[in-house]
Short mmCIF file of C-alpha atoms in Angstrom, two decimals:
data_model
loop_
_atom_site.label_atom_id
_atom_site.label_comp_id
_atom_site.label_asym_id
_atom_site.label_seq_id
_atom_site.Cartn_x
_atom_site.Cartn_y
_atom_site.Cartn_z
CA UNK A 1 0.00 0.00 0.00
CA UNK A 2 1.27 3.27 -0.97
CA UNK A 3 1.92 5.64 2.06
CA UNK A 4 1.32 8.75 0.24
CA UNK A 5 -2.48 6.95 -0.93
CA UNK A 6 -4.69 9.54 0.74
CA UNK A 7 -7.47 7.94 3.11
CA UNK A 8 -10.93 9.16 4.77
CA UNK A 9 -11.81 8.80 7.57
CA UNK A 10 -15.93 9.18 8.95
CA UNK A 11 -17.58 9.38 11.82
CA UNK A 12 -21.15 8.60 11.92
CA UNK A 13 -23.67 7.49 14.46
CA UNK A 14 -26.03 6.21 11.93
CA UNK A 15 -25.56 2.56 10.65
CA UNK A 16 -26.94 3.31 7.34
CA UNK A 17 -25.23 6.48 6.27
CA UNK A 18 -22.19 5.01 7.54
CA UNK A 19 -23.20 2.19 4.82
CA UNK A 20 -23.95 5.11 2.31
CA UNK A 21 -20.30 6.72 2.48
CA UNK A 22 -18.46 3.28 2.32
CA UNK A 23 -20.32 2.42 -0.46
CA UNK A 24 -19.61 6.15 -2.14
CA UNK A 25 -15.85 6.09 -1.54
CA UNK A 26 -15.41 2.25 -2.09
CA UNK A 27 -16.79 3.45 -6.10
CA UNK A 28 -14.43 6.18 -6.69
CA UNK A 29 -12.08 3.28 -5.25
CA UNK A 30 -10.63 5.84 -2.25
CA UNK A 31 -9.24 4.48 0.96
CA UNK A 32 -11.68 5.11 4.02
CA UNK A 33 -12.32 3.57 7.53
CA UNK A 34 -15.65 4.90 9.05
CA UNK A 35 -17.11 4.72 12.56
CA UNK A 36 -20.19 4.99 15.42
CA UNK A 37 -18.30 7.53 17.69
CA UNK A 38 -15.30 9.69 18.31
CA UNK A 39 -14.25 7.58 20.80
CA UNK A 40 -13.58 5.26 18.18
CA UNK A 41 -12.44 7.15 15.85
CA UNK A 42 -9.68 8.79 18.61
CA UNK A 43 -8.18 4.98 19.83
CA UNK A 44 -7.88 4.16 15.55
CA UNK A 45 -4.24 4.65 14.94
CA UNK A 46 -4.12 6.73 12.22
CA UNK A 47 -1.44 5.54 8.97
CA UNK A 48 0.76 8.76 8.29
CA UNK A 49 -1.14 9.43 5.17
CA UNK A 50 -2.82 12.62 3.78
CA UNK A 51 -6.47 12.17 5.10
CA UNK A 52 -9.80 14.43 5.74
CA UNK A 53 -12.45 13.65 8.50
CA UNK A 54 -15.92 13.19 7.26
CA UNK A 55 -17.18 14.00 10.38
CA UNK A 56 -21.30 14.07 11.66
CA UNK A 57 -22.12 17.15 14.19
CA UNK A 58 -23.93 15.08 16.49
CA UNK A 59 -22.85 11.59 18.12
CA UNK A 60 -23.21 10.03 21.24
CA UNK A 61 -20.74 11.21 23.90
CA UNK A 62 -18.50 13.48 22.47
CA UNK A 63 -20.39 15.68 20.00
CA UNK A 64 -18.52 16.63 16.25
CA UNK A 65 -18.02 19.90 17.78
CA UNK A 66 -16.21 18.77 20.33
CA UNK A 67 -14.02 16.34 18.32
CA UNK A 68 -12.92 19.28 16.10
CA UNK A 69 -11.69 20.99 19.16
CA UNK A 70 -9.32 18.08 20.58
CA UNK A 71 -7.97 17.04 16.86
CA UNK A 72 -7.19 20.75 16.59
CA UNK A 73 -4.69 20.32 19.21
CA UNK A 74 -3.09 17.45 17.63
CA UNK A 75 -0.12 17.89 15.09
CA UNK A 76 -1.14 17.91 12.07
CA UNK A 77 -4.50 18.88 12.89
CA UNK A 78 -7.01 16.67 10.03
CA UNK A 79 -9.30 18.60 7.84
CA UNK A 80 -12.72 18.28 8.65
CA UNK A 81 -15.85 18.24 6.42
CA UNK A 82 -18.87 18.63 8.36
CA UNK A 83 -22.21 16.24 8.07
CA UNK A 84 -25.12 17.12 9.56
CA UNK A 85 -29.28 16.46 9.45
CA UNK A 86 -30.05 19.33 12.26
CA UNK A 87 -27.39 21.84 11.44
CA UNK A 88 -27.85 25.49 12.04
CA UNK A 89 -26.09 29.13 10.91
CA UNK A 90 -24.42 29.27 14.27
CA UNK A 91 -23.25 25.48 14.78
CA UNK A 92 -21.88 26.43 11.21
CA UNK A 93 -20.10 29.29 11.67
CA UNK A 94 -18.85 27.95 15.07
CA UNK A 95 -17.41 25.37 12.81
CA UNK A 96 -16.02 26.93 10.15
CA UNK A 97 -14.60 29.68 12.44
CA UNK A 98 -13.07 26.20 13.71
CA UNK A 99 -11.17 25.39 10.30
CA UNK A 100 -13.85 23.17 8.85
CA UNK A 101 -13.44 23.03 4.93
CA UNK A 102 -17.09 22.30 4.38
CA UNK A 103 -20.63 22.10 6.42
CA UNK A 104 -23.05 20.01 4.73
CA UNK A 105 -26.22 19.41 5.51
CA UNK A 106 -28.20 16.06 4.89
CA UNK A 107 -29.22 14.98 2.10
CA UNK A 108 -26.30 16.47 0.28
CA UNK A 109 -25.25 15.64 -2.74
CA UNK A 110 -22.80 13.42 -3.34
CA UNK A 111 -20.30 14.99 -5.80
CA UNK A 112 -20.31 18.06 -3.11
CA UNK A 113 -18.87 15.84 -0.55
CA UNK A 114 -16.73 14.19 -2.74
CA UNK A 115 -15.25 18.54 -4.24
CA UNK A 116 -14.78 18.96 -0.18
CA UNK A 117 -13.06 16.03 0.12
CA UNK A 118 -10.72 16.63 -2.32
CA UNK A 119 -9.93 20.12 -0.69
CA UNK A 120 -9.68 18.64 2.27
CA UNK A 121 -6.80 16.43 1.26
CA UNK A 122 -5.25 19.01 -0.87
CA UNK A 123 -5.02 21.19 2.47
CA UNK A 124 -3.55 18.22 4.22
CA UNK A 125 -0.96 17.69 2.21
CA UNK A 126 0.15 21.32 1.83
CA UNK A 127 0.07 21.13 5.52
CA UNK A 128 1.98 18.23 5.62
CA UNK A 129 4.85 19.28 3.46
CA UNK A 130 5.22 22.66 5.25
CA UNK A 131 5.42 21.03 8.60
CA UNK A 132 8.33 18.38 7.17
CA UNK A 133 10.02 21.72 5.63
CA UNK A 134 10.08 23.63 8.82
CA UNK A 135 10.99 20.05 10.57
CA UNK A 136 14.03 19.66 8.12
CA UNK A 137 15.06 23.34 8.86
CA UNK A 138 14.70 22.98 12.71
CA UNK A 139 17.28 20.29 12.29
CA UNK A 140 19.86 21.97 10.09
CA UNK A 141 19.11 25.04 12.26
CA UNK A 142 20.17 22.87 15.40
CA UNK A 143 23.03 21.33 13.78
CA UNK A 144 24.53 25.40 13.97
CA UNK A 145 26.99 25.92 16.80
CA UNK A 146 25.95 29.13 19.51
CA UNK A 147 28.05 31.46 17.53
CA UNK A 148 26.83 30.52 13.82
CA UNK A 149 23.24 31.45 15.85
CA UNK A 150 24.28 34.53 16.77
CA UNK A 151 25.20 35.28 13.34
CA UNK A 152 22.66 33.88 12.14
CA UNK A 153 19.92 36.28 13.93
CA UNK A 154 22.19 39.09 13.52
CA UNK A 155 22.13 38.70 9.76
CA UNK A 156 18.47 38.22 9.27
CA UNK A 157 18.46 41.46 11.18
CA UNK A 158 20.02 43.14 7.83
CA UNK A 159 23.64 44.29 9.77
CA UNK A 160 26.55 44.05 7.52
CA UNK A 161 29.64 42.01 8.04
CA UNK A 162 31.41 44.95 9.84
CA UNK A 163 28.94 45.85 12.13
CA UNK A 164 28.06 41.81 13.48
CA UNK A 165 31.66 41.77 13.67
CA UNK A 166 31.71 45.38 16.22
CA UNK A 167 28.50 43.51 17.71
CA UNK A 168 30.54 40.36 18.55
CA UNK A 169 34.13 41.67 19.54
CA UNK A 170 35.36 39.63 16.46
CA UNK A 171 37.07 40.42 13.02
CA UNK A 172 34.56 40.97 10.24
CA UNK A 173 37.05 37.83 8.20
CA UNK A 174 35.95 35.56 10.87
CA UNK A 175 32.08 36.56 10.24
CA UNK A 176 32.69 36.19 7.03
CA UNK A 177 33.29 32.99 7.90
CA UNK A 178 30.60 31.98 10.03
CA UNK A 179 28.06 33.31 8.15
CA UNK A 180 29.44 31.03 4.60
CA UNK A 181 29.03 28.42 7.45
CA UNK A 182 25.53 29.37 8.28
CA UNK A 183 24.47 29.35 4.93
CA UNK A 184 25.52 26.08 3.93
CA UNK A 185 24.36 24.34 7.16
CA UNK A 186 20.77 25.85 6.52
CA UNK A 187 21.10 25.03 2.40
CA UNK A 188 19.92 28.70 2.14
CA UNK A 189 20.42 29.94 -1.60
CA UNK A 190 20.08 33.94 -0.35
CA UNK A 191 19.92 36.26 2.01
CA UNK A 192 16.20 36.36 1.24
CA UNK A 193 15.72 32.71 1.47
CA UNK A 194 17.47 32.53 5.18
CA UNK A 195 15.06 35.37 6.31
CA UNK A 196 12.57 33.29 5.41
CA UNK A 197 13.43 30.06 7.28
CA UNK A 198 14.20 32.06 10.20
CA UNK A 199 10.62 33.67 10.11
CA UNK A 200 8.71 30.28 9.68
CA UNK A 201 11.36 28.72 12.83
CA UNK A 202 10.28 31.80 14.65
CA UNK A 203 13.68 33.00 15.16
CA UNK A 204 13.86 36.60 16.26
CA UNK A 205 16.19 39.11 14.11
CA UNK A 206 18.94 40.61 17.15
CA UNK A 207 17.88 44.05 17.81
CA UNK A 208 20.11 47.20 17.33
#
C-alpha cells in the first residue's frame, strides 16, 4: 500500500449512512475507515497518510463539535468536512470559524462531498509538506553551533559584516566565515531565502 495513498476517515452514528459513504468512496475506489463515535475514531491509529475527517455534528458522547476541538490540538491537525441532518447558521459558523473546509447538511449531494473532500486532502498535504520543511530546517538550524546562531539572527536582522563583527568583539574575516558556514548548514540559496526560514522557525532578528 502506498503511504502517500490519501485515506478518509468518517464518523457517523447512523448505521446506514455510515453504509452510504463506504459504499460512495469504495466506487471512486478511495481508501476510508468509518465509525459509530469519536471515541472510536480517537483509539484508531491513524497511517501517516494525507487524510480528511468526514465527520457528523452530532454523536453520542463526544459531539462533532467537540471532536474538532481536541484534533485541533493534535499535530497535524485533520481537515474536517462537516455532516449534519439538524445543522444550524451558528453550529456552522462555530465550525467553520473552527477550520472546517465544508458544512453540509443532509441529504447532500454526493459529488459536493466528494469537491470537499478533495480540498480537504489538498489542504492536508500542503500542511503536511510545510510542517516536514520547517521540521528539516529545525534540524539543520540545530546542527549550527551558539556562535553561527548569533550570526545567524544578527544577519536576518540586515547588519553588515562589519557591524556583526563590532556587535561580537570579532574580526569581520571571521564573520565572514561563520556566516558562509551558516548558509551552507541551513542550504539557504540567499539572504532572502534565510530570512525566510528564520521567520517560519520563529527566530527573532537581534535588535540594534
Amino acid at each position: 500500500m502506498n503511504p502517500e495513498e490519501p485515506i478518509v476517515f468518517a464518523v457517523d452514528d447512523d448505521a446506514s449512512m455510515r453504509e452510504a459513504l463506504s459504499r460512495l468512496f469504495r466506487s471512486i475506489g478511495m481508501r476510508a475507515h468509518v465509525f459509530a463515535s469519536a471515541q472510536d475514531f480517537l483509539t484508531f491509529k491513524r497511517p501517516d497518510a494525507p487524510a480528511c475527517l468526514v465527520l457528523d455534528v452530532r454523536l453520542p458522547g463526544s459531539s462533532g463539535l467537540d471532536l474538532q476541538l481536541e484534533l485541533a490540538a493534535t499535530a497535524p491537525a485533520i481537515p474536517i468536512i462537516f455532516i449534519t441532518g439538524h445543522g444550524d447558521i451558528p453550529m456552522s459558523v462555530q465550525a467553520m470559524k473552527a477550520g472546517a473546509v465544508e458544512f453540509l447538511t443532509k441529504p447532500f449531494r454526493d459529488q459536493a462531498l466528494l469537491d470537499a473532500i478533495h480540498q480537504a486532502i489538498e489542504r492536508d498535504r500542503t500542511n503536511r509538506k510545510r510542517q516536514t520543511e520547517v521540521a528539516e530546517q529545525r534540524a539543520r538550524y540545530d546542527s549550527l553551533t551558539q556562535r553561527e546562531r548569533e550570526v545567524l539572527e544578527l544577519v536576518v536582522s540586515g547588519l553588515l559584516n562589519k557591524q556583526i563583527a563590532a556587535k561580537l568583539g570579532t574580526t569581520e574575516f571571521t564573520v565572514k566565515i561563520q556566516r558562509r558556514g551558516v548558509m551552507q548548514k541551513m542550504r539557504a540559496r540567499s539572504l532572502a531565502e534565510l530570512v525566510r526560514m528564520a521567520e517560519k522557525l520563529g527566530i527573532p532578528s537581534a535588535k540594534d
